[in-house]
mmCIF file of C-alpha atoms and ligand atoms in Angstrom:
data_model
loop_
_atom_site.group_PDB
_atom_site.id
_atom_site.type_symbol
_atom_site.label_atom_id
_atom_site.label_comp_id
_atom_site.label_asym_id
_atom_site.label_seq_id
_atom_site.Cartn_x
_atom_site.Cartn_y
_atom_site.Cartn_z
ATOM 1 C CA MET A 1 -29.531 0.541 -16.833
ATOM 2 C CA THR A 2 -30.035 4.228 -16.462
ATOM 3 C CA LEU A 3 -32.094 5.225 -19.508
ATOM 4 C CA PRO A 4 -35.865 4.804 -19.872
ATOM 5 C CA ARG A 5 -37.044 2.014 -22.156
ATOM 6 C CA ALA A 6 -38.781 4.393 -24.564
ATOM 7 C CA GLN A 7 -35.505 6.210 -25.215
ATOM 8 C CA LEU A 8 -33.665 2.950 -25.840
ATOM 9 C CA LEU A 9 -36.306 1.808 -28.359
ATOM 10 C CA THR A 10 -36.043 5.153 -30.147
ATOM 11 C CA ALA A 11 -32.253 4.948 -30.363
ATOM 12 C CA ALA A 12 -32.332 1.394 -31.747
ATOM 13 C CA ASP A 13 -34.897 2.379 -34.386
ATOM 14 C CA ARG A 14 -32.980 5.486 -35.334
ATOM 15 C CA PHE A 15 -29.395 4.220 -35.407
ATOM 16 C CA GLY A 16 -29.850 0.452 -35.851
ATOM 17 C CA THR A 17 -28.307 -2.348 -33.804
ATOM 18 C CA PRO A 18 -25.896 -3.436 -32.458
ATOM 19 C CA LEU A 19 -25.629 -0.021 -30.834
ATOM 20 C CA TYR A 20 -23.799 1.344 -27.829
ATOM 21 C CA VAL A 21 -25.765 4.039 -26.013
ATOM 22 C CA TYR A 22 -24.450 6.287 -23.263
ATOM 23 C CA ASP A 23 -26.213 8.375 -20.667
ATOM 24 C CA ALA A 24 -24.354 11.652 -20.142
ATOM 25 C CA ALA A 25 -26.012 12.190 -16.758
ATOM 26 C CA GLU A 26 -24.642 8.885 -15.468
ATOM 27 C CA LEU A 27 -21.143 9.746 -16.693
ATOM 28 C CA ASP A 28 -21.359 13.113 -14.920
ATOM 29 C CA ALA A 29 -22.732 11.446 -11.783
ATOM 30 C CA ALA A 30 -19.890 8.918 -11.706
ATOM 31 C CA LEU A 31 -17.341 11.731 -11.985
ATOM 32 C CA ALA A 32 -19.110 13.601 -9.192
ATOM 33 C CA ARG A 33 -18.901 10.492 -6.983
ATOM 34 C CA VAL A 34 -15.176 10.187 -7.687
ATOM 35 C CA ARG A 35 -14.611 13.854 -6.933
ATOM 36 C CA SER A 36 -16.577 13.725 -3.724
ATOM 37 C CA ALA A 37 -14.693 10.625 -2.531
ATOM 38 C CA PHE A 38 -11.200 11.763 -3.535
ATOM 39 C CA GLY A 39 -11.534 15.484 -2.847
ATOM 40 C CA LYS A 40 -8.432 17.317 -4.042
ATOM 41 C CA GLY A 41 -7.056 14.234 -5.804
ATOM 42 C CA ARG A 42 -6.343 14.802 -9.481
ATOM 43 C CA VAL A 43 -8.352 12.616 -11.867
ATOM 44 C CA TYR A 44 -6.832 11.034 -14.995
ATOM 45 C CA TYR A 45 -9.320 9.040 -17.044
ATOM 46 C CA ALA A 46 -7.831 5.776 -18.335
ATOM 47 C CA MET A 47 -9.143 6.259 -21.842
ATOM 48 C CA LYS A 48 -8.650 2.606 -22.782
ATOM 49 C CA ALA A 49 -12.013 2.046 -21.086
ATOM 50 C CA ASN A 50 -13.747 4.094 -23.753
ATOM 51 C CA PRO A 51 -11.874 6.538 -25.964
ATOM 52 C CA ASN A 52 -14.823 8.032 -27.856
ATOM 53 C CA LEU A 53 -13.915 11.653 -28.571
ATOM 54 C CA THR A 54 -17.262 12.996 -27.388
ATOM 55 C CA LEU A 55 -16.803 11.346 -23.996
ATOM 56 C CA LEU A 56 -13.193 12.558 -23.817
ATOM 57 C CA ARG A 57 -14.251 16.132 -24.593
ATOM 58 C CA ARG A 58 -16.932 16.012 -21.928
ATOM 59 C CA LEU A 59 -14.443 14.774 -19.326
ATOM 60 C CA ARG A 60 -11.769 17.240 -20.437
ATOM 61 C CA ALA A 61 -14.261 20.108 -20.117
ATOM 62 C CA ALA A 62 -14.861 18.950 -16.542
ATOM 63 C CA GLY A 63 -11.114 19.253 -15.832
ATOM 64 C CA VAL A 64 -10.196 15.585 -16.121
ATOM 65 C CA GLY A 65 -6.782 14.561 -17.526
ATOM 66 C CA PHE A 66 -5.981 11.346 -19.409
ATOM 67 C CA GLU A 67 -3.892 8.242 -18.926
ATOM 68 C CA CYS A 68 -2.687 7.024 -22.331
ATOM 69 C CA VAL A 69 -1.004 3.756 -23.257
ATOM 70 C CA SER A 70 -0.393 4.030 -26.986
ATOM 71 C CA ALA A 71 0.553 6.527 -29.659
ATOM 72 C CA GLY A 72 -3.078 6.421 -30.748
ATOM 73 C CA GLU A 73 -4.367 7.303 -27.294
ATOM 74 C CA ILE A 74 -1.822 10.121 -27.006
ATOM 75 C CA ALA A 75 -3.053 11.417 -30.369
ATOM 76 C CA ARG A 76 -6.642 11.334 -29.094
ATOM 77 C CA ALA A 77 -5.640 13.267 -25.979
ATOM 78 C CA GLU A 78 -3.875 15.889 -28.074
ATOM 79 C CA HIS A 79 -6.859 16.051 -30.413
ATOM 80 C CA VAL A 80 -9.148 17.009 -27.518
ATOM 81 C CA GLY A 81 -6.667 19.545 -26.172
ATOM 82 C CA ALA A 82 -4.955 17.703 -23.315
ATOM 83 C CA SER A 83 -1.262 18.267 -22.620
ATOM 84 C CA GLY A 84 1.185 18.937 -19.818
ATOM 85 C CA ASP A 85 -0.122 17.952 -16.416
ATOM 86 C CA ALA A 86 -3.343 16.684 -18.012
ATOM 87 C CA LEU A 87 -1.444 13.803 -19.595
ATOM 88 C CA LEU A 88 0.091 10.553 -18.368
ATOM 89 C CA VAL A 89 1.905 8.212 -20.721
ATOM 90 C CA ASN A 90 2.048 4.668 -19.474
ATOM 91 C CA GLY A 91 2.840 1.191 -20.755
ATOM 92 C CA PRO A 92 5.202 -1.690 -20.117
ATOM 93 C CA ALA A 93 6.916 -1.433 -23.522
ATOM 94 C CA LYS A 94 6.633 2.115 -24.811
ATOM 95 C CA SER A 95 7.765 2.839 -28.359
ATOM 96 C CA ALA A 96 10.140 5.588 -29.492
ATOM 97 C CA GLU A 97 7.106 7.289 -31.039
ATOM 98 C CA GLU A 98 5.276 7.243 -27.694
ATOM 99 C CA TYR A 99 8.254 8.713 -25.810
ATOM 100 C CA ALA A 100 8.582 11.473 -28.428
ATOM 101 C CA ALA A 101 4.868 12.336 -28.475
ATOM 102 C CA GLY A 102 4.643 12.324 -24.682
ATOM 103 C CA ALA A 103 7.689 14.582 -24.358
ATOM 104 C CA ARG A 104 6.415 16.976 -27.028
ATOM 105 C CA LEU A 105 3.164 17.355 -25.060
ATOM 106 C CA GLY A 106 4.856 17.662 -21.663
ATOM 107 C CA ALA A 107 3.324 14.454 -20.295
ATOM 108 C CA THR A 108 4.411 12.641 -17.166
ATOM 109 C CA PHE A 109 5.659 9.131 -17.971
ATOM 110 C CA ILE A 110 4.893 6.158 -15.801
ATOM 111 C CA VAL A 111 8.145 4.233 -15.726
ATOM 112 C CA ASP A 112 7.624 0.485 -15.727
ATOM 113 C CA ARG A 113 11.234 -0.790 -15.656
ATOM 114 C CA ALA A 114 14.690 0.459 -14.687
ATOM 115 C CA GLU A 115 15.925 0.617 -18.302
ATOM 116 C CA GLU A 116 13.567 3.489 -18.991
ATOM 117 C CA ALA A 117 15.931 5.933 -17.259
ATOM 118 C CA ALA A 118 18.026 5.683 -20.429
ATOM 119 C CA LEU A 119 15.080 5.617 -22.842
ATOM 120 C CA LEU A 120 13.074 8.632 -21.662
ATOM 121 C CA PRO A 121 13.574 11.899 -23.554
ATOM 122 C CA PRO A 122 15.888 14.335 -21.691
ATOM 123 C CA ARG A 123 14.478 15.917 -18.511
ATOM 124 C CA SER A 124 11.262 13.877 -18.548
ATOM 125 C CA LYS A 125 8.701 13.997 -15.773
ATOM 126 C CA ALA A 126 8.260 10.504 -14.398
ATOM 127 C CA LEU A 127 6.582 8.305 -11.814
ATOM 128 C CA VAL A 128 7.851 4.837 -10.954
ATOM 129 C CA ARG A 129 5.302 2.042 -11.121
ATOM 130 C CA VAL A 130 5.531 -0.333 -8.196
ATOM 131 C CA ASN A 131 4.169 -3.873 -8.285
ATOM 132 C CA PRO A 132 3.315 -4.654 -4.654
ATOM 133 C CA ALA A 133 3.159 -8.406 -5.413
ATOM 134 C CA LEU A 134 -0.052 -9.056 -3.535
ATOM 135 C CA ALA A 135 -3.011 -11.348 -4.164
ATOM 136 C CA VAL A 136 -5.732 -9.409 -5.993
ATOM 137 C CA SER A 137 -9.382 -10.477 -5.956
ATOM 138 C CA THR A 138 -10.234 -10.333 -9.655
ATOM 139 C CA HIS A 139 -9.964 -12.434 -12.811
ATOM 140 C CA ASP A 140 -6.340 -13.516 -13.443
ATOM 141 C CA HIS A 141 -6.169 -11.493 -16.660
ATOM 142 C CA LEU A 142 -7.239 -8.371 -14.786
ATOM 143 C CA ALA A 143 -4.707 -8.580 -11.935
ATOM 144 C CA THR A 144 -1.669 -6.349 -12.490
ATOM 145 C CA GLY A 145 -0.305 -6.080 -8.955
ATOM 146 C CA ALA A 146 0.237 -9.803 -8.392
ATOM 147 C CA ALA A 147 3.736 -11.274 -8.157
ATOM 148 C CA SER A 148 3.232 -12.994 -11.520
ATOM 149 C CA SER A 149 2.153 -9.805 -13.375
ATOM 150 C CA LYS A 150 4.482 -8.189 -15.873
ATOM 151 C CA PHE A 151 3.959 -4.653 -14.572
ATOM 152 C CA GLY A 152 6.167 -2.334 -12.558
ATOM 153 C CA VAL A 153 9.250 -2.862 -10.440
ATOM 154 C CA THR A 154 9.393 -4.526 -7.050
ATOM 155 C CA PRO A 155 8.981 -2.406 -3.910
ATOM 156 C CA GLU A 156 12.634 -3.169 -3.137
ATOM 157 C CA GLN A 157 13.755 -1.836 -6.529
ATOM 158 C CA ALA A 158 11.574 1.308 -6.569
ATOM 159 C CA PRO A 159 13.763 3.682 -4.497
ATOM 160 C CA GLY A 160 16.779 2.797 -6.646
ATOM 161 C CA VAL A 161 14.826 3.478 -9.845
ATOM 162 C CA LEU A 162 13.778 6.891 -8.488
ATOM 163 C CA ARG A 163 17.443 7.651 -7.790
ATOM 164 C CA ALA A 164 18.544 6.409 -11.223
ATOM 165 C CA LEU A 165 15.953 8.606 -12.931
ATOM 166 C CA ARG A 166 17.195 11.652 -11.027
ATOM 167 C CA ALA A 167 20.810 10.797 -11.777
ATOM 168 C CA ALA A 168 19.869 10.685 -15.481
ATOM 169 C CA GLY A 169 18.454 14.222 -15.240
ATOM 170 C CA HIS A 170 14.758 13.349 -15.077
ATOM 171 C CA ASP A 171 12.170 14.837 -12.769
ATOM 172 C CA ALA A 172 11.196 11.741 -10.762
ATOM 173 C CA ARG A 173 8.003 13.019 -9.196
ATOM 174 C CA GLY A 174 6.838 9.999 -7.258
ATOM 175 C CA LEU A 175 5.374 6.522 -7.272
ATOM 176 C CA HIS A 176 2.548 4.822 -9.134
ATOM 177 C CA VAL A 177 0.585 1.688 -8.365
ATOM 178 C CA HIS A 178 -2.297 0.017 -10.199
ATOM 179 C CA ILE A 179 -3.122 -3.447 -8.931
ATOM 180 C CA GLY A 180 -5.726 -4.538 -11.453
ATOM 181 C CA SER A 181 -9.216 -3.973 -12.731
ATOM 182 C CA ALA A 182 -12.806 -4.692 -11.643
ATOM 183 C CA ILE A 183 -11.697 -5.016 -8.011
ATOM 184 C CA ARG A 184 -14.520 -4.774 -5.501
ATOM 185 C CA ASP A 185 -12.680 -5.373 -2.251
ATOM 186 C CA ALA A 186 -11.323 -2.106 -0.822
ATOM 187 C CA SER A 187 -8.884 -4.070 1.349
ATOM 188 C CA ASP A 188 -6.934 -5.099 -1.780
ATOM 189 C CA PHE A 189 -6.278 -1.425 -2.387
ATOM 190 C CA SER A 190 -5.428 -0.564 1.201
ATOM 191 C CA ALA A 191 -2.904 -3.433 1.340
ATOM 192 C CA ALA A 192 -1.235 -2.178 -1.843
ATOM 193 C CA PHE A 193 -1.130 1.462 -0.749
ATOM 194 C CA ALA A 194 0.239 0.474 2.650
ATOM 195 C CA ARG A 195 2.992 -1.521 0.936
ATOM 196 C CA LEU A 196 4.016 1.627 -0.947
ATOM 197 C CA ALA A 197 3.898 3.767 2.178
ATOM 198 C CA GLU A 198 6.508 1.433 3.708
ATOM 199 C CA LEU A 199 8.972 2.831 1.175
ATOM 200 C CA ARG A 200 8.881 6.322 2.695
ATOM 201 C CA PRO A 201 12.155 5.916 4.675
ATOM 202 C CA GLN A 202 14.026 5.094 1.432
ATOM 203 C CA THR A 203 12.289 7.550 -0.913
ATOM 204 C CA GLY A 204 11.857 10.589 1.301
ATOM 205 C CA GLU A 205 9.042 13.012 0.536
ATOM 206 C CA LEU A 206 7.508 12.795 -2.932
ATOM 207 C CA GLU A 207 5.541 15.242 -5.050
ATOM 208 C CA VAL A 208 3.019 12.703 -6.383
ATOM 209 C CA LEU A 209 1.450 9.419 -5.384
ATOM 210 C CA ASP A 210 -0.624 7.969 -8.250
ATOM 211 C CA VAL A 211 -2.780 5.070 -7.095
ATOM 212 C CA GLY A 212 -4.188 4.099 -10.498
ATOM 213 C CA GLY A 213 -7.745 2.898 -10.984
ATOM 214 C CA GLY A 214 -9.243 -0.572 -10.952
ATOM 215 C CA TRP A 215 -12.366 0.166 -8.938
ATOM 216 C CA GLY A 216 -15.263 -2.161 -9.631
ATOM 217 C CA VAL A 217 -18.566 -0.410 -10.324
ATOM 218 C CA ASP A 218 -19.790 -1.273 -6.810
ATOM 219 C CA ALA A 219 -16.465 -0.592 -5.101
ATOM 220 C CA ASP A 220 -16.314 1.296 -1.816
ATOM 221 C CA LEU A 221 -14.844 4.537 -3.160
ATOM 222 C CA LEU A 222 -14.686 6.182 0.225
ATOM 223 C CA GLY A 223 -12.723 3.267 1.652
ATOM 224 C CA ILE A 224 -10.313 3.309 -1.284
ATOM 225 C CA ALA A 225 -9.929 7.095 -1.067
ATOM 226 C CA GLN A 226 -9.222 6.983 2.639
ATOM 227 C CA ALA A 227 -6.463 4.412 2.152
ATOM 228 C CA ALA A 228 -5.049 6.363 -0.805
ATOM 229 C CA TRP A 229 -4.941 9.639 1.088
ATOM 230 C CA GLY A 230 -3.366 7.840 4.027
ATOM 231 C CA ALA A 231 -0.464 6.759 1.833
ATOM 232 C CA ALA A 232 -0.209 10.109 0.009
ATOM 233 C CA THR A 233 0.048 11.874 3.346
ATOM 234 C CA VAL A 234 2.911 9.612 4.408
ATOM 235 C CA PHE A 235 4.849 10.894 1.389
ATOM 236 C CA GLY A 236 3.608 14.487 1.751
ATOM 237 C CA ALA A 237 2.390 13.970 -1.831
ATOM 238 C CA GLN A 238 -0.481 15.062 -4.059
ATOM 239 C CA LEU A 239 -2.859 12.201 -4.838
ATOM 240 C CA TRP A 240 -3.558 11.226 -8.451
ATOM 241 C CA VAL A 241 -6.085 8.586 -9.550
ATOM 242 C CA GLU A 242 -6.731 6.878 -12.905
ATOM 243 C CA PRO A 243 -10.242 5.455 -13.049
ATOM 244 C CA GLY A 244 -11.440 3.950 -16.305
ATOM 245 C CA ARG A 245 -14.295 1.529 -15.713
ATOM 246 C CA TYR A 246 -15.796 3.396 -12.774
ATOM 247 C CA LEU A 247 -16.414 6.533 -14.834
ATOM 248 C CA VAL A 248 -18.025 4.978 -17.892
ATOM 249 C CA ALA A 249 -19.244 1.416 -17.236
ATOM 250 C CA ARG A 250 -22.709 2.217 -15.922
ATOM 251 C CA ALA A 251 -23.237 5.028 -18.406
ATOM 252 C CA GLY A 252 -23.086 2.566 -21.313
ATOM 253 C CA THR A 253 -25.544 -0.041 -22.589
ATOM 254 C CA LEU A 254 -25.254 -2.313 -25.597
ATOM 255 C CA LEU A 255 -28.509 -2.647 -27.516
ATOM 256 C CA THR A 256 -28.940 -5.803 -29.557
ATOM 257 C CA ARG A 257 -31.904 -7.324 -31.381
ATOM 258 C CA VAL A 258 -33.135 -10.884 -31.214
ATOM 259 C CA VAL A 259 -32.428 -12.655 -34.494
ATOM 260 C CA GLY A 260 -34.159 -15.886 -33.536
ATOM 261 C CA THR A 261 -34.135 -18.842 -31.182
ATOM 262 C CA LYS A 262 -33.346 -22.521 -31.250
ATOM 263 C CA ARG A 263 -33.694 -25.422 -28.865
ATOM 264 C CA THR A 264 -31.055 -28.105 -29.093
ATOM 265 C CA GLY A 265 -30.962 -29.325 -25.523
ATOM 266 C CA ARG A 266 -30.180 -25.801 -24.434
ATOM 267 C CA ASN A 267 -32.261 -22.774 -25.319
ATOM 268 C CA PHE A 268 -30.316 -20.401 -27.509
ATOM 269 C CA LEU A 269 -31.419 -16.845 -28.006
ATOM 270 C CA LEU A 270 -29.490 -15.534 -30.998
ATOM 271 C CA THR A 271 -28.681 -11.839 -31.124
ATOM 272 C CA ASP A 272 -27.139 -9.461 -33.636
ATOM 273 C CA ALA A 273 -24.319 -8.616 -31.183
ATOM 274 C CA GLY A 274 -21.723 -10.958 -29.768
ATOM 275 C CA MET A 275 -18.002 -11.255 -29.133
ATOM 276 C CA THR A 276 -17.121 -8.716 -31.827
ATOM 277 C CA GLU A 277 -19.177 -6.050 -30.038
ATOM 278 C CA LEU A 278 -18.689 -7.132 -26.394
ATOM 279 C CA LEU A 279 -15.737 -9.440 -25.794
ATOM 280 C CA ARG A 280 -15.757 -9.349 -21.996
ATOM 281 C CA PRO A 281 -18.072 -12.331 -21.343
ATOM 282 C CA MET A 282 -15.915 -14.507 -23.617
ATOM 283 C CA LEU A 283 -12.536 -13.175 -22.475
ATOM 284 C CA TYR A 284 -13.065 -12.836 -18.718
ATOM 285 C CA GLY A 285 -16.312 -14.699 -18.052
ATOM 286 C CA ALA A 286 -17.727 -11.260 -17.246
ATOM 287 C CA GLN A 287 -21.414 -11.133 -16.339
ATOM 288 C CA HIS A 288 -23.311 -8.173 -17.712
ATOM 289 C CA PRO A 289 -26.925 -7.604 -16.662
ATOM 290 C CA ILE A 290 -29.304 -8.376 -19.542
ATOM 291 C CA THR A 291 -32.754 -6.796 -19.689
ATOM 292 C CA ALA A 292 -35.547 -7.655 -22.113
ATOM 293 C CA LEU A 293 -37.108 -4.521 -23.545
ATOM 294 C CA TRP A 294 -40.260 -6.197 -24.871
ATOM 295 C CA ASP A 295 -43.653 -6.505 -23.194
ATOM 296 C CA ASP A 296 -43.834 -9.496 -20.985
ATOM 297 C CA PRO A 297 -47.262 -11.059 -20.465
ATOM 298 C CA GLN A 298 -45.748 -14.142 -18.789
ATOM 299 C CA PRO A 299 -45.452 -14.457 -15.043
ATOM 300 C CA ALA A 300 -41.746 -14.364 -14.152
ATOM 301 C CA ALA A 301 -41.943 -17.913 -12.778
ATOM 302 C CA ALA A 302 -42.930 -19.252 -16.206
ATOM 303 C CA ARG A 303 -39.905 -17.807 -17.945
ATOM 304 C CA GLU A 304 -37.395 -20.046 -19.621
ATOM 305 C CA ARG A 305 -33.638 -19.816 -19.287
ATOM 306 C CA TRP A 306 -31.566 -18.828 -22.274
ATOM 307 C CA ASP A 307 -27.992 -18.778 -23.486
ATOM 308 C CA VAL A 308 -27.669 -15.460 -25.289
ATOM 309 C CA ALA A 309 -25.400 -16.120 -28.270
ATOM 310 C CA GLY A 310 -24.018 -13.867 -30.997
ATOM 311 C CA PRO A 311 -23.663 -14.321 -34.743
ATOM 312 C CA ALA A 312 -19.950 -15.289 -34.869
ATOM 313 C CA CYS A 313 -18.714 -18.717 -35.915
ATOM 314 C CA GLU A 314 -17.227 -19.408 -32.480
ATOM 315 C CA SER A 315 -18.717 -21.492 -29.696
ATOM 316 C CA GLY A 316 -17.472 -19.004 -27.122
ATOM 317 C CA ASP A 317 -19.456 -16.214 -28.764
ATOM 318 C CA LEU A 318 -21.905 -15.714 -25.903
ATOM 319 C CA LEU A 319 -23.161 -12.592 -24.158
ATOM 320 C CA ALA A 320 -24.575 -14.568 -21.246
ATOM 321 C CA ARG A 321 -25.333 -18.117 -20.132
ATOM 322 C CA ASP A 322 -28.484 -19.341 -18.507
ATOM 323 C CA VAL A 323 -30.414 -16.120 -18.015
ATOM 324 C CA SER A 324 -34.137 -15.984 -17.360
ATOM 325 C CA LEU A 325 -35.966 -13.999 -20.056
ATOM 326 C CA PRO A 326 -39.541 -13.686 -21.305
ATOM 327 C CA SER A 327 -40.408 -15.373 -24.626
ATOM 328 C CA PRO A 328 -38.455 -13.605 -27.355
ATOM 329 C CA ARG A 329 -39.550 -12.874 -30.902
ATOM 330 C CA PRO A 330 -37.267 -11.825 -33.753
ATOM 331 C CA GLY A 331 -36.711 -8.082 -33.659
ATOM 332 C CA ASP A 332 -37.172 -7.785 -29.888
ATOM 333 C CA LEU A 333 -34.584 -5.635 -28.186
ATOM 334 C CA LEU A 334 -32.194 -6.603 -25.377
ATOM 335 C CA ALA A 335 -30.165 -4.168 -23.276
ATOM 336 C CA VAL A 336 -26.780 -5.390 -22.054
ATOM 337 C CA GLY A 337 -25.848 -3.233 -19.091
ATOM 338 C CA GLU A 338 -22.619 -1.942 -17.543
ATOM 339 C CA ALA A 339 -21.155 -2.014 -21.029
ATOM 340 C CA GLY A 340 -19.731 1.501 -21.250
ATOM 341 C CA ALA A 341 -16.242 0.401 -20.211
ATOM 342 C CA TYR A 342 -14.171 -1.940 -22.388
ATOM 343 C CA GLY A 343 -17.192 -2.618 -24.601
ATOM 344 C CA ALA A 344 -16.892 -0.413 -27.670
ATOM 345 C CA SER A 345 -13.160 0.020 -27.025
ATOM 346 C CA MET A 346 -12.553 -3.716 -27.323
ATOM 347 C CA SER A 347 -14.952 -4.279 -30.201
ATOM 348 C CA SER A 348 -13.344 -5.667 -33.317
ATOM 349 C CA SER A 349 -13.854 -6.089 -37.014
ATOM 350 C CA TYR A 350 -13.193 -9.843 -36.813
ATOM 351 C CA LEU A 351 -15.230 -11.578 -39.514
ATOM 352 C CA THR A 352 -15.225 -8.219 -41.319
ATOM 353 C CA ARG A 353 -18.024 -7.145 -39.049
ATOM 354 C CA SER A 354 -18.567 -3.414 -38.882
ATOM 355 C CA ARG A 355 -17.801 -2.024 -35.460
ATOM 356 C CA PRO A 356 -21.021 -0.760 -33.882
ATOM 357 C CA ALA A 357 -22.436 2.747 -33.815
ATOM 358 C CA GLU A 358 -22.487 4.750 -30.562
ATOM 359 C CA ALA A 359 -25.014 7.349 -29.428
ATOM 360 C CA LEU A 360 -25.219 9.713 -26.466
ATOM 361 C CA TRP A 361 -28.366 10.736 -24.568
ATOM 362 C CA ASP A 362 -27.854 14.179 -23.047
ATOM 363 C CA GLY A 363 -31.195 14.432 -21.266
ATOM 364 C CA THR A 364 -33.016 16.021 -24.167
ATOM 365 C CA GLY A 365 -32.080 14.077 -27.267
ATOM 366 C CA TRP A 366 -29.856 11.521 -28.971
ATOM 367 C CA THR A 367 -26.609 12.374 -30.736
ATOM 368 C CA LEU A 368 -24.746 9.882 -32.889
ATOM 369 C CA ILE A 369 -21.147 9.937 -31.591
ATOM 370 C CA ARG A 370 -19.747 7.181 -33.781
ATOM 371 C CA ARG A 371 -21.384 5.934 -36.928
ATOM 372 C CA ARG A 372 -21.401 2.262 -37.816
ATOM 373 C CA GLU A 373 -18.347 1.297 -39.852
ATOM 374 C CA THR A 374 -18.838 0.152 -43.397
ATOM 375 C CA PRO A 375 -17.162 -3.023 -44.739
ATOM 376 C CA GLN A 376 -15.108 -0.767 -47.029
ATOM 377 C CA GLU A 377 -13.753 1.067 -43.971
ATOM 378 C CA VAL A 378 -12.802 -2.241 -42.406
ATOM 379 C CA TRP A 379 -10.551 -3.111 -45.362
ATOM 380 C CA ALA A 380 -9.520 0.459 -46.230
ATOM 381 C CA ALA A 381 -5.923 0.095 -44.999
ATOM 382 C CA GLU A 382 -5.235 -2.984 -47.100
ATOM 383 C CA VAL A 383 -3.132 -2.345 -50.188
ATOM 384 C CA PRO A 384 -4.313 -2.471 -52.826
ATOM 385 C CA SER A 385 -7.814 -2.099 -51.399
HETATM 386 N N1 LLP B 1 -4.408 2.727 -14.789
HETATM 387 C C1 LLP B 1 -3.671 1.752 -15.345
HETATM 388 C C2 LLP B 1 -2.213 1.820 -15.246
HETATM 389 C C3 LLP B 1 -4.299 0.694 -16.000
HETATM 390 O O1 LLP B 1 -3.578 -0.272 -16.549
HETATM 391 C C4 LLP B 1 -5.714 0.648 -16.074
HETATM 392 C C5 LLP B 1 -6.408 -0.446 -16.756
HETATM 393 C C6 LLP B 1 -6.432 1.694 -15.474
HETATM 394 C C7 LLP B 1 -5.743 2.712 -14.834
HETATM 395 C C8 LLP B 1 -7.932 1.741 -15.468
HETATM 396 O O2 LLP B 1 -8.461 0.614 -14.806
HETATM 397 P P1 LLP B 1 -10.034 0.562 -14.506
HETATM 398 O O3 LLP B 1 -10.346 1.666 -13.550
HETATM 399 O O4 LLP B 1 -10.749 0.725 -15.793
HETATM 400 O O5 LLP B 1 -10.271 -0.798 -13.940
HETATM 401 N N2 LLP B 1 -10.111 -5.000 -20.631
HETATM 402 C C9 LLP B 1 -10.370 -5.243 -19.229
HETATM 403 C C10 LLP B 1 -9.801 -4.177 -18.349
HETATM 404 C C11 LLP B 1 -8.306 -3.971 -18.537
HETATM 405 C C12 LLP B 1 -7.783 -2.813 -17.747
HETATM 406 C C13 LLP B 1 -6.382 -2.492 -18.106
HETATM 407 N N3 LLP B 1 -5.806 -1.417 -17.353
HETATM 408 C C14 LLP B 1 -11.867 -5.426 -19.011
HETATM 409 O O6 LLP B 1 -12.623 -5.447 -19.984
HETATM 410 O O7 LLP B 1 -12.298 -5.592 -17.869
#
């Protein structure tokens, strides 16, 4: 957690909970770390990690482009002024609307299958996504470069797809690889990049090598960058990267209040946030650091262990299992850390819960950057509503 406790208490009082808070300085620092590791590499933020317009504008102002995977994300990119070489349009099953919007904005498409040569708008800019079919050290749902993943074409197919794109009149600029998400082991990346570099005799020189994102928050960026540049150099290519989590995870914290407790063989600490605000613990068994923001007179050794559970009618609705916390009282505040990536963006209105508010700390004050939804907004698209 990067923000002082006093600021977190203020934000919770002012905007209510559950609340996502972001520290602009940490976002800027993460971008600076990426830039210093990757040097001249071009940075495309994978906005699926957190598409809040205020964060997008901040990144755009710093010269960052965007990787988009839906018509909605493309619309967000356009809304904050990104087009041309600041835009990548990706996805394994793009719609006609997505092709048209990407072409109108001059985006580069990441081609995921051979058939796309005939689906892309005329004279599209394109990269071919390669699935290196390697073991990837992350949760199964987060591995995209394994043999069983649905993404990309095989290394053997890739040179032929580049040729087919060119034959169809497209500007096939190079190759793309993204092996998965929340990967900590730099050797997974170097193996994947080396597999691509083996294709150099068949592809010839390329304009672009895009090595995706997927870096865990503690990943060895320098090691990944070195391997990426090694492969880019083999192709004589520019290097492009697409970090999502790394840029925003640490900048974000979910604030939630204690609703109450109960002891039924296990100790449950019930909070006002759960799977509808932060799905990752339930979906991937993700472990987010949880910090108690109340005064703690107890010695740490006397603390009990708690399952931190949300308000949904689902047994899997847990933020954490078996964490040591001081004695909670209703109204006490908990901070769930490393929640800036895939937290708010994967929140849902299941149970007609209002998606949470979001606020940004810019070093001097708080700004509300998304207000809490109302129930009426949740059902607004239903007809008649
Ligand atoms: N590029 C491509 C082609 C991607 O598919 C992704 C993420 C990224 C870049 C950014 O990956 P990152 O740097 O954020 O790891 N919902 C999951 C994460 C799914 C990531 C999907 N693709 C989670 O909560 O962990």
